[in-house]
Amino acid sequence: MEGQDEVSAREQHFHGQVRESTICFLLFAILYIVSYFIITRYKRKSDEQEDEDAIVNRISLFLSTFTLAVSAGAVLLLPFSIISNEILLSFPQNYYIQWLNGSLIHGLWNLASLFSNLCLFVLMPFAFFFLESEGFAGLKKGIRARILETLVMLILLALLILGMVWVASALIDNDAASMESLYDLWEFYLPYLYSCISLMGCLLLLLCTPVGLSRMFTVMGQLLVKPTILEDLDEQIYIITLEEEALQRRLNGLSSSVEYNITELEQELENVKTLKTKLERRKKASAWERNLVYPAVMVLLLIETSISVLLVACNILCLLVDETAMPKGTRGPGIGNASLSAFGFVGAALEIILIFYLMVSSVVGFYSLRFFGNFIPKKDDTTMTKIIGNCVSILVLSSALPVMSRTLGITRFDLLGDFGRFNWLGNFYIVLSYNLLFAIVTTLCLVRKFTSAVREELFKALGLHKLHLSHTSRDSETTKPSANGHQKAL
């Protein structure tokens, strides 16, 4: 009987492993297909030539798609774990959700950590060097020569990074045990290096997310139709139509030798057509869309932002009085044993909405920063090098999202796998400073956003607006009258 029980237990374990592997494969296949369509939407079509470069671009495309799929998996990791915990609590004995268990959740966290390391330290550097390689001088040109040069560059890069980590570790912690652990590549080097990358990603999120939270109001205002209060859209469309016709006549009257003026007029004409399209869209929009959807979305964004700041403030108080509030604190009861929110399923749904909202805000804030403004992809006109840079940036942000959500107290779900092994998560002063900076910077960005109009009017009343000579001169140039007598900027 004992032998039969042991065989039965092995069979169940084997079938469980096969089931979990199949589920992970299916989930990743879906993310990969979606990522492929997203990248091909922005990839430059001129790169699709049939030669050696086409093969290199295709390989880099597959690696970038894999990285973007891993990034999407890292974003969905925490929401999927939270909703799985609530489902297991609500239906503990349901036959149709037996595949959803703690072993599957832990496996997904481990795979996300493994693939994030693989993409960040191997695949993306390989794709970039492979795309830029030409082969060593003296060797026959071809794919093999480019692969050889890429592998040599990867080895040199790995030696450089390992040397930097070794020196940094020796300077920070110079005891005998630490020096012994420096020689352990798998158990020390990679987790320590990924911990540093995660800290950098959290610092980048600390910079991008507050900016994105304030920028989201502007972005949604551009996507939605604003209410038409004391505006005559028919008159504006008539004026912009006259301006379009005037620019078209000027463009037809210029000779082809004046290349600079033609390019400038074509850009002006394109801007006028874009503005005309927006005005026509506002005119065709229904009254419900203009007067209900826009205010509702703005109020919803304000509520989500306020709840995020309040949760961070509550987490700061919890950190001061309770040690278990630390991200690397006492482990919870486990998956499917207790709800992580005092409001049950509603609280879990709110946490998931806030996590997605923070991720979208961080991406918006990332592309709003001046230093990363050139990274914005353009439809059908993005080079593979820029696509690789975008994939790496999104991977760093998405990998740090679970850590940031747990550090800020947005959720109480324990970080699993290598995400919970970061040493800096146990440092009280780092975690407290992170929460304080997030709350302060977010509040300042929101105050600056909503008081910008008031500040401009105060500057004009006090005469301080005359100090901004560069802005006024630039504005005066952009609003000079055109040939038909109307202003170009409405």
GROMACS .gro file of C-alpha atoms in nm:
model
  490
    1MET     CA    1   0.000   0.000   0.000
    2GLU     CA    2   0.283   0.240   0.082
    3GLY     CA    3   0.441   0.174  -0.258
    4GLN     CA    4   0.112   0.243  -0.436
    5ASP     CA    5   0.062   0.563  -0.239
    6GLU     CA    6   0.413   0.676  -0.328
    7VAL     CA    7   0.355   0.602  -0.699
    8SER     CA    8   0.022   0.785  -0.686
    9ALA     CA    9   0.185   1.086  -0.522
   10ARG     CA   10   0.456   1.092  -0.790
   11GLU     CA   11   0.194   1.073  -1.065
   12GLN     CA   12  -0.002   1.359  -0.913
   13HIS     CA   13   0.315   1.565  -0.879
   14PHE     CA   14   0.407   1.490  -1.243
   15HIS     CA   15   0.060   1.580  -1.373
   16GLY     CA   16   0.066   1.896  -1.163
   17GLN     CA   17   0.401   1.999  -1.313
   18VAL     CA   18   0.276   1.932  -1.666
   19ARG     CA   19  -0.042   2.130  -1.603
   20GLU     CA   20   0.147   2.428  -1.460
   21SER     CA   21   0.397   2.422  -1.747
   22THR     CA   22   0.113   2.417  -2.001
   23ILE     CA   23  -0.064   2.709  -1.832
   24CYS     CA   24   0.257   2.914  -1.818
   25PHE     CA   25   0.326   2.838  -2.185
   26LEU     CA   26  -0.024   2.939  -2.294
   27LEU     CA   27  -0.014   3.262  -2.095
   28PHE     CA   28   0.326   3.354  -2.236
   29ALA     CA   29   0.217   3.265  -2.591
   30ILE     CA   30  -0.075   3.508  -2.564
   31LEU     CA   31   0.154   3.784  -2.433
   32TYR     CA   32   0.407   3.712  -2.708
   33ILE     CA   33   0.147   3.739  -2.987
   34VAL     CA   34   0.011   4.066  -2.848
   35SER     CA   35   0.366   4.205  -2.809
   36TYR     CA   36   0.452   4.106  -3.166
   37PHE     CA   37   0.156   4.298  -3.307
   38ILE     CA   38   0.245   4.602  -3.094
   39ILE     CA   39   0.608   4.609  -3.212
   40THR     CA   40   0.525   4.550  -3.579
   41ARG     CA   41   0.279   4.839  -3.558
   42TYR     CA   42   0.564   5.078  -3.473
   43LYS     CA   43   0.854   4.914  -3.659
   44ARG     CA   44   0.983   5.100  -3.960
   45LYS     CA   45   0.871   4.932  -4.281
   46SER     CA   46   1.184   5.031  -4.468
   47ASP     CA   47   1.381   4.784  -4.255
   48GLU     CA   48   1.214   4.490  -4.429
   49GLN     CA   49   1.473   4.433  -4.701
   50GLU     CA   50   1.573   4.085  -4.817
   51ASP     CA   51   1.943   4.056  -4.732
   52GLU     CA   52   2.176   3.994  -4.439
   53ASP     CA   53   2.046   4.296  -4.250
   54ALA     CA   54   1.692   4.160  -4.283
   55ILE     CA   55   1.791   3.843  -4.096
   56VAL     CA   56   1.959   4.050  -3.824
   57ASN     CA   57   1.653   4.273  -3.792
   58ARG     CA   58   1.426   3.971  -3.775
   59ILE     CA   59   1.630   3.812  -3.493
   60SER     CA   60   1.638   4.142  -3.304
   61LEU     CA   61   1.261   4.173  -3.357
   62PHE     CA   62   1.199   3.830  -3.202
   63LEU     CA   63   1.422   3.908  -2.904
   64SER     CA   64   1.253   4.245  -2.852
   65THR     CA   65   0.912   4.078  -2.872
   66PHE     CA   66   1.021   3.825  -2.611
   67THR     CA   67   1.139   4.106  -2.383
   68LEU     CA   68   0.815   4.302  -2.422
   69ALA     CA   69   0.615   3.987  -2.342
   70VAL     CA   70   0.822   3.937  -2.026
   71SER     CA   71   0.756   4.300  -1.933
   72ALA     CA   72   0.382   4.250  -1.976
   73GLY     CA   73   0.405   3.936  -1.763
   74ALA     CA   74   0.585   4.129  -1.488
   75VAL     CA   75   0.310   4.395  -1.494
   76LEU     CA   76   0.032   4.134  -1.474
   77LEU     CA   77   0.213   3.928  -1.209
   78LEU     CA   78   0.094   4.111  -0.899
   79PRO     CA   79  -0.268   4.170  -1.015
   80PHE     CA   80  -0.297   3.803  -1.120
   81SER     CA   81  -0.168   3.691  -0.779
   82ILE     CA   82  -0.409   3.920  -0.590
   83ILE     CA   83  -0.715   3.811  -0.788
   84SER     CA   84  -0.610   3.444  -0.760
   85ASN     CA   85  -0.592   3.475  -0.381
   86GLU     CA   86  -0.946   3.615  -0.368
   87ILE     CA   87  -1.080   3.348  -0.605
   88LEU     CA   88  -0.928   3.069  -0.396
   89LEU     CA   89  -1.087   3.222  -0.086
   90SER     CA   90  -1.430   3.248  -0.249
   91PHE     CA   91  -1.429   2.903  -0.414
   92PRO     CA   92  -1.192   2.681  -0.214
   93GLN     CA   93  -1.341   2.346  -0.325
   94ASN     CA   94  -1.440   2.429  -0.683
   95TYR     CA   95  -1.329   2.160  -0.927
   96TYR     CA   96  -1.276   2.401  -1.219
   97ILE     CA   97  -1.018   2.616  -1.041
   98GLN     CA   98  -0.799   2.341  -0.898
   99TRP     CA   99  -0.531   2.442  -1.147
  100LEU     CA  100  -0.509   2.777  -0.967
  101ASN     CA  101  -0.290   2.709  -0.663
  102GLY     CA  102   0.006   2.842  -0.471
  103SER     CA  103   0.254   2.631  -0.665
  104LEU     CA  104   0.146   2.794  -0.995
  105ILE     CA  105   0.170   3.145  -0.848
  106HIS     CA  106   0.519   3.080  -0.706
  107GLY     CA  107   0.626   2.932  -1.039
  108LEU     CA  108   0.507   3.241  -1.228
  109TRP     CA  109   0.702   3.469  -0.994
  110ASN     CA  110   1.018   3.261  -1.036
  111LEU     CA  111   0.980   3.255  -1.415
  112ALA     CA  112   0.923   3.630  -1.426
  113SER     CA  113   1.240   3.688  -1.225
  114LEU     CA  114   1.442   3.443  -1.437
  115PHE     CA  115   1.325   3.580  -1.772
  116SER     CA  116   1.373   3.940  -1.656
  117ASN     CA  117   1.736   3.864  -1.575
  118LEU     CA  118   1.778   3.678  -1.904
  119CYS     CA  119   1.635   3.963  -2.112
  120LEU     CA  120   1.812   4.240  -1.925
  121PHE     CA  121   2.161   4.088  -1.913
  122VAL     CA  122   2.172   3.859  -2.219
  123LEU     CA  123   1.902   3.897  -2.484
  124MET     CA  124   1.877   4.274  -2.512
  125PRO     CA  125   2.256   4.337  -2.510
  126PHE     CA  126   2.288   4.059  -2.770
  127ALA     CA  127   2.016   4.216  -2.987
  128PHE     CA  128   2.177   4.560  -2.969
  129PHE     CA  129   2.535   4.445  -3.041
  130PHE     CA  130   2.412   4.207  -3.311
  131LEU     CA  131   2.225   4.489  -3.480
  132GLU     CA  132   2.528   4.721  -3.468
  133SER     CA  133   2.793   4.460  -3.555
  134GLU     CA  134   2.966   4.430  -3.891
  135GLY     CA  135   3.222   4.156  -3.824
  136PHE     CA  136   3.590   4.181  -3.738
  137ALA     CA  137   3.829   4.315  -3.998
  138GLY     CA  138   3.999   4.039  -4.195
  139LEU     CA  139   3.716   3.790  -4.154
  140LYS     CA  140   3.462   3.695  -4.416
  141LYS     CA  141   3.152   3.908  -4.386
  142GLY     CA  142   2.831   3.734  -4.295
  143ILE     CA  143   2.603   3.627  -4.011
  144ARG     CA  144   2.873   3.414  -3.845
  145ALA     CA  145   3.118   3.704  -3.833
  146ARG     CA  146   2.853   3.930  -3.678
  147ILE     CA  147   2.760   3.664  -3.423
  148LEU     CA  148   3.128   3.622  -3.331
  149GLU     CA  149   3.173   3.995  -3.280
  150THR     CA  150   2.853   4.009  -3.075
  151LEU     CA  151   2.964   3.723  -2.848
  152VAL     CA  152   3.302   3.888  -2.790
  153MET     CA  153   3.130   4.216  -2.700
  154LEU     CA  154   2.897   4.032  -2.460
  155ILE     CA  155   3.189   3.862  -2.286
  156LEU     CA  156   3.371   4.194  -2.246
  157LEU     CA  157   3.054   4.358  -2.115
  158ALA     CA  158   2.999   4.071  -1.868
  159LEU     CA  159   3.357   4.102  -1.739
  160LEU     CA  160   3.313   4.477  -1.700
  161ILE     CA  161   2.984   4.443  -1.508
  162LEU     CA  162   3.114   4.160  -1.289
  163GLY     CA  163   3.421   4.363  -1.205
  164MET     CA  164   3.212   4.665  -1.111
  165VAL     CA  165   2.986   4.452  -0.890
  166TRP     CA  166   3.289   4.288  -0.726
  167VAL     CA  167   3.447   4.625  -0.645
  168ALA     CA  168   3.118   4.775  -0.521
  169SER     CA  169   3.049   4.473  -0.298
  170ALA     CA  170   3.401   4.478  -0.157
  171LEU     CA  171   3.373   4.849  -0.076
  172ILE     CA  172   3.029   4.823   0.086
  173ASP     CA  173   3.077   4.502   0.287
  174ASN     CA  174   3.442   4.406   0.341
  175ASP     CA  175   3.412   4.112   0.580
  176ALA     CA  176   3.534   3.756   0.520
  177ALA     CA  177   3.190   3.606   0.453
  178SER     CA  178   3.113   3.869   0.193
  179MET     CA  179   3.447   3.814   0.022
  180GLU     CA  180   3.375   3.440   0.003
  181SER     CA  181   3.033   3.502  -0.148
  182LEU     CA  182   3.188   3.716  -0.420
  183TYR     CA  183   3.310   3.399  -0.590
  184ASP     CA  184   2.959   3.253  -0.613
  185LEU     CA  185   2.824   3.367  -0.948
  186TRP     CA  186   2.472   3.222  -0.941
  187GLU     CA  187   2.382   3.266  -0.574
  188PHE     CA  188   2.537   3.608  -0.518
  189TYR     CA  189   2.635   3.796  -0.833
  190LEU     CA  190   2.312   3.775  -1.031
  191PRO     CA  191   2.072   3.836  -0.735
  192TYR     CA  192   2.288   4.125  -0.616
  193LEU     CA  193   2.308   4.272  -0.966
  194TYR     CA  194   1.933   4.233  -1.019
  195SER     CA  195   1.876   4.395  -0.679
  196CYS     CA  196   2.075   4.696  -0.795
  197ILE     CA  197   1.880   4.711  -1.120
  198SER     CA  198   1.554   4.685  -0.926
  199LEU     CA  199   1.661   4.972  -0.700
  200MET     CA  200   1.742   5.181  -1.008
  201GLY     CA  201   1.404   5.091  -1.156
  202CYS     CA  202   1.226   5.195  -0.835
  203LEU     CA  203   1.415   5.524  -0.835
  204LEU     CA  204   1.315   5.575  -1.199
  205LEU     CA  205   0.954   5.502  -1.104
  206LEU     CA  206   0.987   5.752  -0.820
  207LEU     CA  207   1.081   6.010  -1.082
  208CYS     CA  208   0.834   5.910  -1.355
  209THR     CA  209   0.519   5.820  -1.162
  210PRO     CA  210   0.452   6.160  -0.994
  211VAL     CA  211   0.514   6.334  -1.326
  212GLY     CA  212   0.284   6.086  -1.499
  213LEU     CA  213   0.009   6.127  -1.239
  214SER     CA  214  -0.007   6.499  -1.311
  215ARG     CA  215   0.042   6.448  -1.684
  216MET     CA  216  -0.247   6.199  -1.709
  217PHE     CA  217  -0.501   6.483  -1.687
  218THR     CA  218  -0.348   6.651  -1.993
  219VAL     CA  219  -0.323   6.324  -2.188
  220MET     CA  220  -0.685   6.230  -2.121
  221GLY     CA  221  -0.790   6.584  -2.209
  222GLN     CA  222  -0.627   6.539  -2.551
  223LEU     CA  223  -0.792   6.200  -2.609
  224LEU     CA  224  -1.143   6.298  -2.498
  225VAL     CA  225  -1.378   6.564  -2.629
  226LYS     CA  226  -1.398   6.864  -2.397
  227PRO     CA  227  -1.726   7.043  -2.323
  228THR     CA  228  -1.798   7.335  -2.554
  229ILE     CA  229  -1.859   7.620  -2.310
  230LEU     CA  230  -1.893   7.965  -2.470
  231GLU     CA  231  -1.731   7.835  -2.791
  232ASP     CA  232  -1.852   7.861  -3.148
  233LEU     CA  233  -1.708   7.555  -3.324
  234ASP     CA  234  -1.860   7.650  -3.660
  235GLU     CA  235  -1.673   7.981  -3.660
  236GLN     CA  236  -1.346   7.815  -3.561
  237ILE     CA  237  -1.384   7.555  -3.836
  238TYR     CA  238  -1.460   7.832  -4.088
  239ILE     CA  239  -1.147   8.024  -3.984
  240ILE     CA  240  -0.925   7.718  -3.995
  241THR     CA  241  -1.065   7.626  -4.340
  242LEU     CA  242  -0.976   7.970  -4.475
  243GLU     CA  243  -0.628   7.936  -4.331
  244GLU     CA  244  -0.588   7.594  -4.490
  245GLU     CA  245  -0.689   7.729  -4.830
  246ALA     CA  246  -0.449   8.024  -4.795
  247LEU     CA  247  -0.158   7.796  -4.706
  248GLN     CA  248  -0.244   7.568  -4.997
  249ARG     CA  249  -0.241   7.862  -5.239
  250ARG     CA  250   0.093   7.985  -5.105
  251LEU     CA  251   0.234   7.636  -5.136
  252ASN     CA  252   0.120   7.603  -5.497
  253GLY     CA  253   0.259   7.945  -5.584
  254LEU     CA  254   0.613   7.878  -5.458
  255SER     CA  255   0.877   7.742  -5.693
  256SER     CA  256   1.050   7.412  -5.618
  257SER     CA  257   1.383   7.590  -5.570
  258VAL     CA  258   1.273   7.740  -5.238
  259GLU     CA  259   1.304   7.412  -5.051
  260TYR     CA  260   1.315   7.558  -4.699
  261ASN     CA  261   0.992   7.758  -4.742
  262ILE     CA  262   0.813   7.461  -4.896
  263THR     CA  263   0.909   7.234  -4.605
  264GLU     CA  264   0.801   7.495  -4.352
  265LEU     CA  265   0.468   7.554  -4.526
  266GLU     CA  266   0.400   7.180  -4.556
  267GLN     CA  267   0.455   7.140  -4.182
  268GLU     CA  268   0.225   7.437  -4.115
  269LEU     CA  269  -0.040   7.292  -4.344
  270GLU     CA  270  -0.017   6.955  -4.167
  271ASN     CA  271  -0.065   7.124  -3.828
  272VAL     CA  272  -0.367   7.315  -3.958
  273LYS     CA  273  -0.523   6.994  -4.096
  274THR     CA  274  -0.468   6.822  -3.762
  275LEU     CA  275  -0.635   7.108  -3.576
  276LYS     CA  276  -0.925   7.105  -3.824
  277THR     CA  277  -0.971   6.731  -3.770
  278LYS     CA  278  -0.988   6.782  -3.393
  279LEU     CA  279  -1.243   7.062  -3.427
  280GLU     CA  280  -1.459   6.849  -3.656
  281ARG     CA  281  -1.441   6.561  -3.411
  282ARG     CA  282  -1.554   6.792  -3.129
  283LYS     CA  283  -1.844   6.911  -3.344
  284LYS     CA  284  -1.958   6.557  -3.432
  285ALA     CA  285  -1.936   6.435  -3.070
  286SER     CA  286  -2.265   6.380  -2.891
  287ALA     CA  287  -2.376   6.587  -2.595
  288TRP     CA  288  -2.326   6.288  -2.362
  289GLU     CA  289  -1.968   6.247  -2.475
  290ARG     CA  290  -1.890   6.616  -2.437
  291ASN     CA  291  -2.070   6.696  -2.113
  292LEU     CA  292  -2.059   6.366  -1.922
  293VAL     CA  293  -1.763   6.149  -2.024
  294TYR     CA  294  -1.495   6.416  -1.995
  295PRO     CA  295  -1.591   6.538  -1.642
  296ALA     CA  296  -1.642   6.180  -1.523
  297VAL     CA  297  -1.297   6.072  -1.643
  298MET     CA  298  -1.132   6.377  -1.484
  299VAL     CA  299  -1.306   6.310  -1.151
  300LEU     CA  300  -1.207   5.942  -1.171
  301LEU     CA  301  -0.841   6.031  -1.229
  302LEU     CA  302  -0.851   6.274  -0.936
  303ILE     CA  303  -1.005   6.008  -0.708
  304GLU     CA  304  -0.747   5.743  -0.806
  305THR     CA  305  -0.459   5.984  -0.754
  306SER     CA  306  -0.595   6.096  -0.416
  307ILE     CA  307  -0.642   5.735  -0.301
  308SER     CA  308  -0.285   5.652  -0.403
  309VAL     CA  309  -0.144   5.942  -0.200
  310LEU     CA  310  -0.364   5.853   0.100
  311LEU     CA  311  -0.250   5.490   0.091
  312VAL     CA  312   0.113   5.602   0.085
  313ALA     CA  313   0.047   5.834   0.382
  314CYS     CA  314  -0.114   5.548   0.576
  315ASN     CA  315   0.179   5.323   0.489
  316ILE     CA  316   0.421   5.582   0.630
  317LEU     CA  317   0.233   5.573   0.961
  318CYS     CA  318   0.233   5.191   0.958
  319LEU     CA  319   0.608   5.185   0.897
  320LEU     CA  320   0.663   5.401   1.206
  321VAL     CA  321   0.461   5.178   1.439
  322ASP     CA  322   0.464   4.828   1.286
  323GLU     CA  323   0.766   4.628   1.170
  324THR     CA  324   0.554   4.391   0.960
  325ALA     CA  325   0.470   4.679   0.725
  326MET     CA  326   0.819   4.648   0.578
  327PRO     CA  327   0.828   4.491   0.230
  328LYS     CA  328   1.071   4.233   0.362
  329GLY     CA  329   0.880   4.179   0.686
  330THR     CA  330   0.692   3.882   0.827
  331ARG     CA  331   0.547   3.645   0.570
  332GLY     CA  332   0.170   3.636   0.536
  333PRO     CA  333  -0.059   3.338   0.578
  334GLY     CA  334  -0.004   3.220   0.221
  335ILE     CA  335  -0.206   3.218  -0.100
  336GLY     CA  336  -0.571   3.128  -0.058
  337ASN     CA  337  -0.571   3.135   0.324
  338ALA     CA  338  -0.671   3.492   0.407
  339SER     CA  339  -0.776   3.808   0.227
  340LEU     CA  340  -0.507   4.075   0.195
  341SER     CA  341  -0.757   4.361   0.211
  342ALA     CA  342  -0.999   4.458   0.485
  343PHE     CA  343  -1.268   4.515   0.217
  344GLY     CA  344  -1.232   4.171   0.064
  345PHE     CA  345  -1.287   4.137  -0.309
  346VAL     CA  346  -1.372   4.507  -0.350
  347GLY     CA  347  -1.044   4.608  -0.185
  348ALA     CA  348  -0.850   4.365  -0.403
  349ALA     CA  349  -1.015   4.507  -0.716
  350LEU     CA  350  -0.923   4.859  -0.602
  351GLU     CA  351  -0.560   4.751  -0.550
  352ILE     CA  352  -0.546   4.604  -0.901
  353ILE     CA  353  -0.691   4.923  -1.053
  354LEU     CA  354  -0.436   5.136  -0.866
  355ILE     CA  355  -0.146   4.911  -0.975
  356PHE     CA  356  -0.244   4.942  -1.342
  357TYR     CA  357  -0.301   5.316  -1.297
  358LEU     CA  358   0.047   5.360  -1.150
  359MET     CA  359   0.202   5.160  -1.434
  360VAL     CA  360   0.028   5.365  -1.703
  361SER     CA  361   0.120   5.686  -1.520
  362SER     CA  362   0.484   5.580  -1.494
  363VAL     CA  363   0.501   5.511  -1.870
  364VAL     CA  364   0.337   5.847  -1.945
  365GLY     CA  365   0.576   6.020  -1.705
  366PHE     CA  366   0.874   5.838  -1.856
  367TYR     CA  367   0.801   5.964  -2.205
  368SER     CA  368   0.717   6.311  -2.068
  369LEU     CA  369   1.067   6.360  -1.931
  370ARG     CA  370   1.292   6.562  -2.159
  371PHE     CA  371   1.579   6.314  -2.142
  372PHE     CA  372   1.358   6.027  -2.266
  373GLY     CA  373   1.144   6.233  -2.504
  374ASN     CA  374   1.332   6.102  -2.810
  375PHE     CA  375   1.238   5.745  -2.711
  376ILE     CA  376   0.873   5.795  -2.808
  377PRO     CA  377   0.794   5.536  -3.080
  378LYS     CA  378   0.623   5.649  -3.399
  379LYS     CA  379   0.384   5.438  -3.600
  380ASP     CA  380   0.563   5.262  -3.891
  381ASP     CA  381   0.870   5.482  -3.837
  382THR     CA  382   1.065   5.342  -3.539
  383THR     CA  383   1.408   5.190  -3.590
  384MET     CA  384   1.505   4.861  -3.429
  385THR     CA  385   1.762   5.037  -3.211
  386LYS     CA  386   1.492   5.261  -3.064
  387ILE     CA  387   1.260   4.961  -3.022
  388ILE     CA  388   1.531   4.782  -2.822
  389GLY     CA  389   1.577   5.090  -2.605
  390ASN     CA  390   1.202   5.112  -2.542
  391CYS     CA  391   1.180   4.741  -2.455
  392VAL     CA  392   1.467   4.770  -2.204
  393SER     CA  393   1.311   5.079  -2.044
  394ILE     CA  394   0.968   4.916  -2.013
  395LEU     CA  395   1.129   4.600  -1.874
  396VAL     CA  396   1.307   4.797  -1.602
  397LEU     CA  397   0.987   4.983  -1.512
  398SER     CA  398   0.765   4.672  -1.515
  399SER     CA  399   1.012   4.465  -1.311
  400ALA     CA  400   1.022   4.736  -1.045
  401LEU     CA  401   0.641   4.780  -1.040
  402PRO     CA  402   0.566   4.492  -0.793
  403VAL     CA  403   0.845   4.613  -0.565
  404MET     CA  404   0.721   4.973  -0.574
  405SER     CA  405   0.359   4.869  -0.514
  406ARG     CA  406   0.460   4.668  -0.206
  407THR     CA  407   0.701   4.935  -0.081
  408LEU     CA  408   0.437   5.210  -0.104
  409GLY     CA  409   0.175   4.995   0.066
  410ILE     CA  410  -0.059   4.989  -0.235
  411THR     CA  411  -0.095   4.614  -0.166
  412ARG     CA  412  -0.003   4.382   0.121
  413PHE     CA  413   0.073   4.087  -0.104
  414ASP     CA  414   0.416   3.946  -0.016
  415LEU     CA  415   0.682   3.960  -0.284
  416LEU     CA  416   0.761   3.606  -0.398
  417GLY     CA  417   1.067   3.456  -0.564
  418ASP     CA  418   1.373   3.674  -0.612
  419PHE     CA  419   1.158   3.988  -0.584
  420GLY     CA  420   1.145   3.941  -0.206
  421ARG     CA  421   1.517   3.875  -0.166
  422PHE     CA  422   1.639   4.227  -0.233
  423ASN     CA  423   1.851   4.341   0.060
  424TRP     CA  424   1.751   4.706   0.042
  425LEU     CA  425   1.386   4.613   0.108
  426GLY     CA  426   1.481   4.539   0.468
  427ASN     CA  427   1.639   4.882   0.523
  428PHE     CA  428   1.390   5.091   0.722
  429TYR     CA  429   1.542   5.427   0.627
  430ILE     CA  430   1.543   5.353   0.252
  431VAL     CA  431   1.180   5.235   0.254
  432LEU     CA  432   1.061   5.527   0.469
  433SER     CA  433   1.249   5.782   0.258
  434TYR     CA  434   1.102   5.629  -0.058
  435ASN     CA  435   0.747   5.665   0.075
  436LEU     CA  436   0.806   6.022   0.193
  437LEU     CA  437   0.961   6.129  -0.137
  438PHE     CA  438   0.679   5.973  -0.337
  439ALA     CA  439   0.409   6.146  -0.131
  440ILE     CA  440   0.585   6.484  -0.136
  441VAL     CA  441   0.680   6.482  -0.505
  442THR     CA  442   0.335   6.363  -0.615
  443THR     CA  443   0.165   6.633  -0.408
  444LEU     CA  444   0.393   6.903  -0.547
  445CYS     CA  445   0.335   6.788  -0.906
  446LEU     CA  446  -0.043   6.793  -0.859
  447VAL     CA  447  -0.037   7.135  -0.692
  448ARG     CA  448   0.181   7.270  -0.971
  449LYS     CA  449  -0.053   7.120  -1.231
  450PHE     CA  450  -0.378   7.259  -1.091
  451THR     CA  451  -0.240   7.600  -0.996
  452SER     CA  452  -0.055   7.672  -1.321
  453ALA     CA  453  -0.336   7.893  -1.460
  454VAL     CA  454  -0.364   8.086  -1.133
  455ARG     CA  455   0.013   8.138  -1.120
  456GLU     CA  456   0.020   8.268  -1.476
  457GLU     CA  457  -0.253   8.522  -1.400
  458LEU     CA  458  -0.070   8.632  -1.085
  459PHE     CA  459   0.252   8.675  -1.280
  460LYS     CA  460   0.070   8.887  -1.536
  461ALA     CA  461  -0.095   9.099  -1.265
  462LEU     CA  462   0.242   9.159  -1.093
  463GLY     CA  463   0.428   9.214  -1.419
  464LEU     CA  464   0.660   8.917  -1.362
  465HIS     CA  465   0.564   8.756  -1.693
  466LYS     CA  466   0.797   9.002  -1.867
  467LEU     CA  467   1.092   8.815  -1.721
  468HIS     CA  468   1.018   8.513  -1.947
  469LEU     CA  469   1.145   8.680  -2.259
  470SER     CA  470   1.235   8.360  -2.441
  471HIS     CA  471   0.887   8.216  -2.402
  472THR     CA  472   0.709   8.533  -2.505
  473SER     CA  473   0.924   8.574  -2.811
  474ARG     CA  474   0.865   8.215  -2.912
  475ASP     CA  475   0.493   8.252  -2.857
  476SER     CA  476   0.483   8.570  -3.060
  477GLU     CA  477   0.653   8.395  -3.349
  478THR     CA  478   0.410   8.106  -3.343
  479THR     CA  479   0.104   8.334  -3.326
  480LYS     CA  480   0.195   8.583  -3.600
  481PRO     CA  481  -0.082   8.647  -3.854
  482SER     CA  482  -0.086   8.452  -4.177
  483ALA     CA  483  -0.162   8.566  -4.527
  484ASN     CA  484  -0.538   8.566  -4.474
  485GLY     CA  485  -0.514   8.789  -4.167
  486HIS     CA  486  -0.608   8.522  -3.911
  487GLN     CA  487  -0.380   8.398  -3.637
  488LYS     CA  488  -0.214   8.061  -3.685
  489ALA     CA  489  -0.259   7.952  -3.324
  490LEU     CA  490  -0.617   7.944  -3.203
   0.00000   0.00000   0.00000
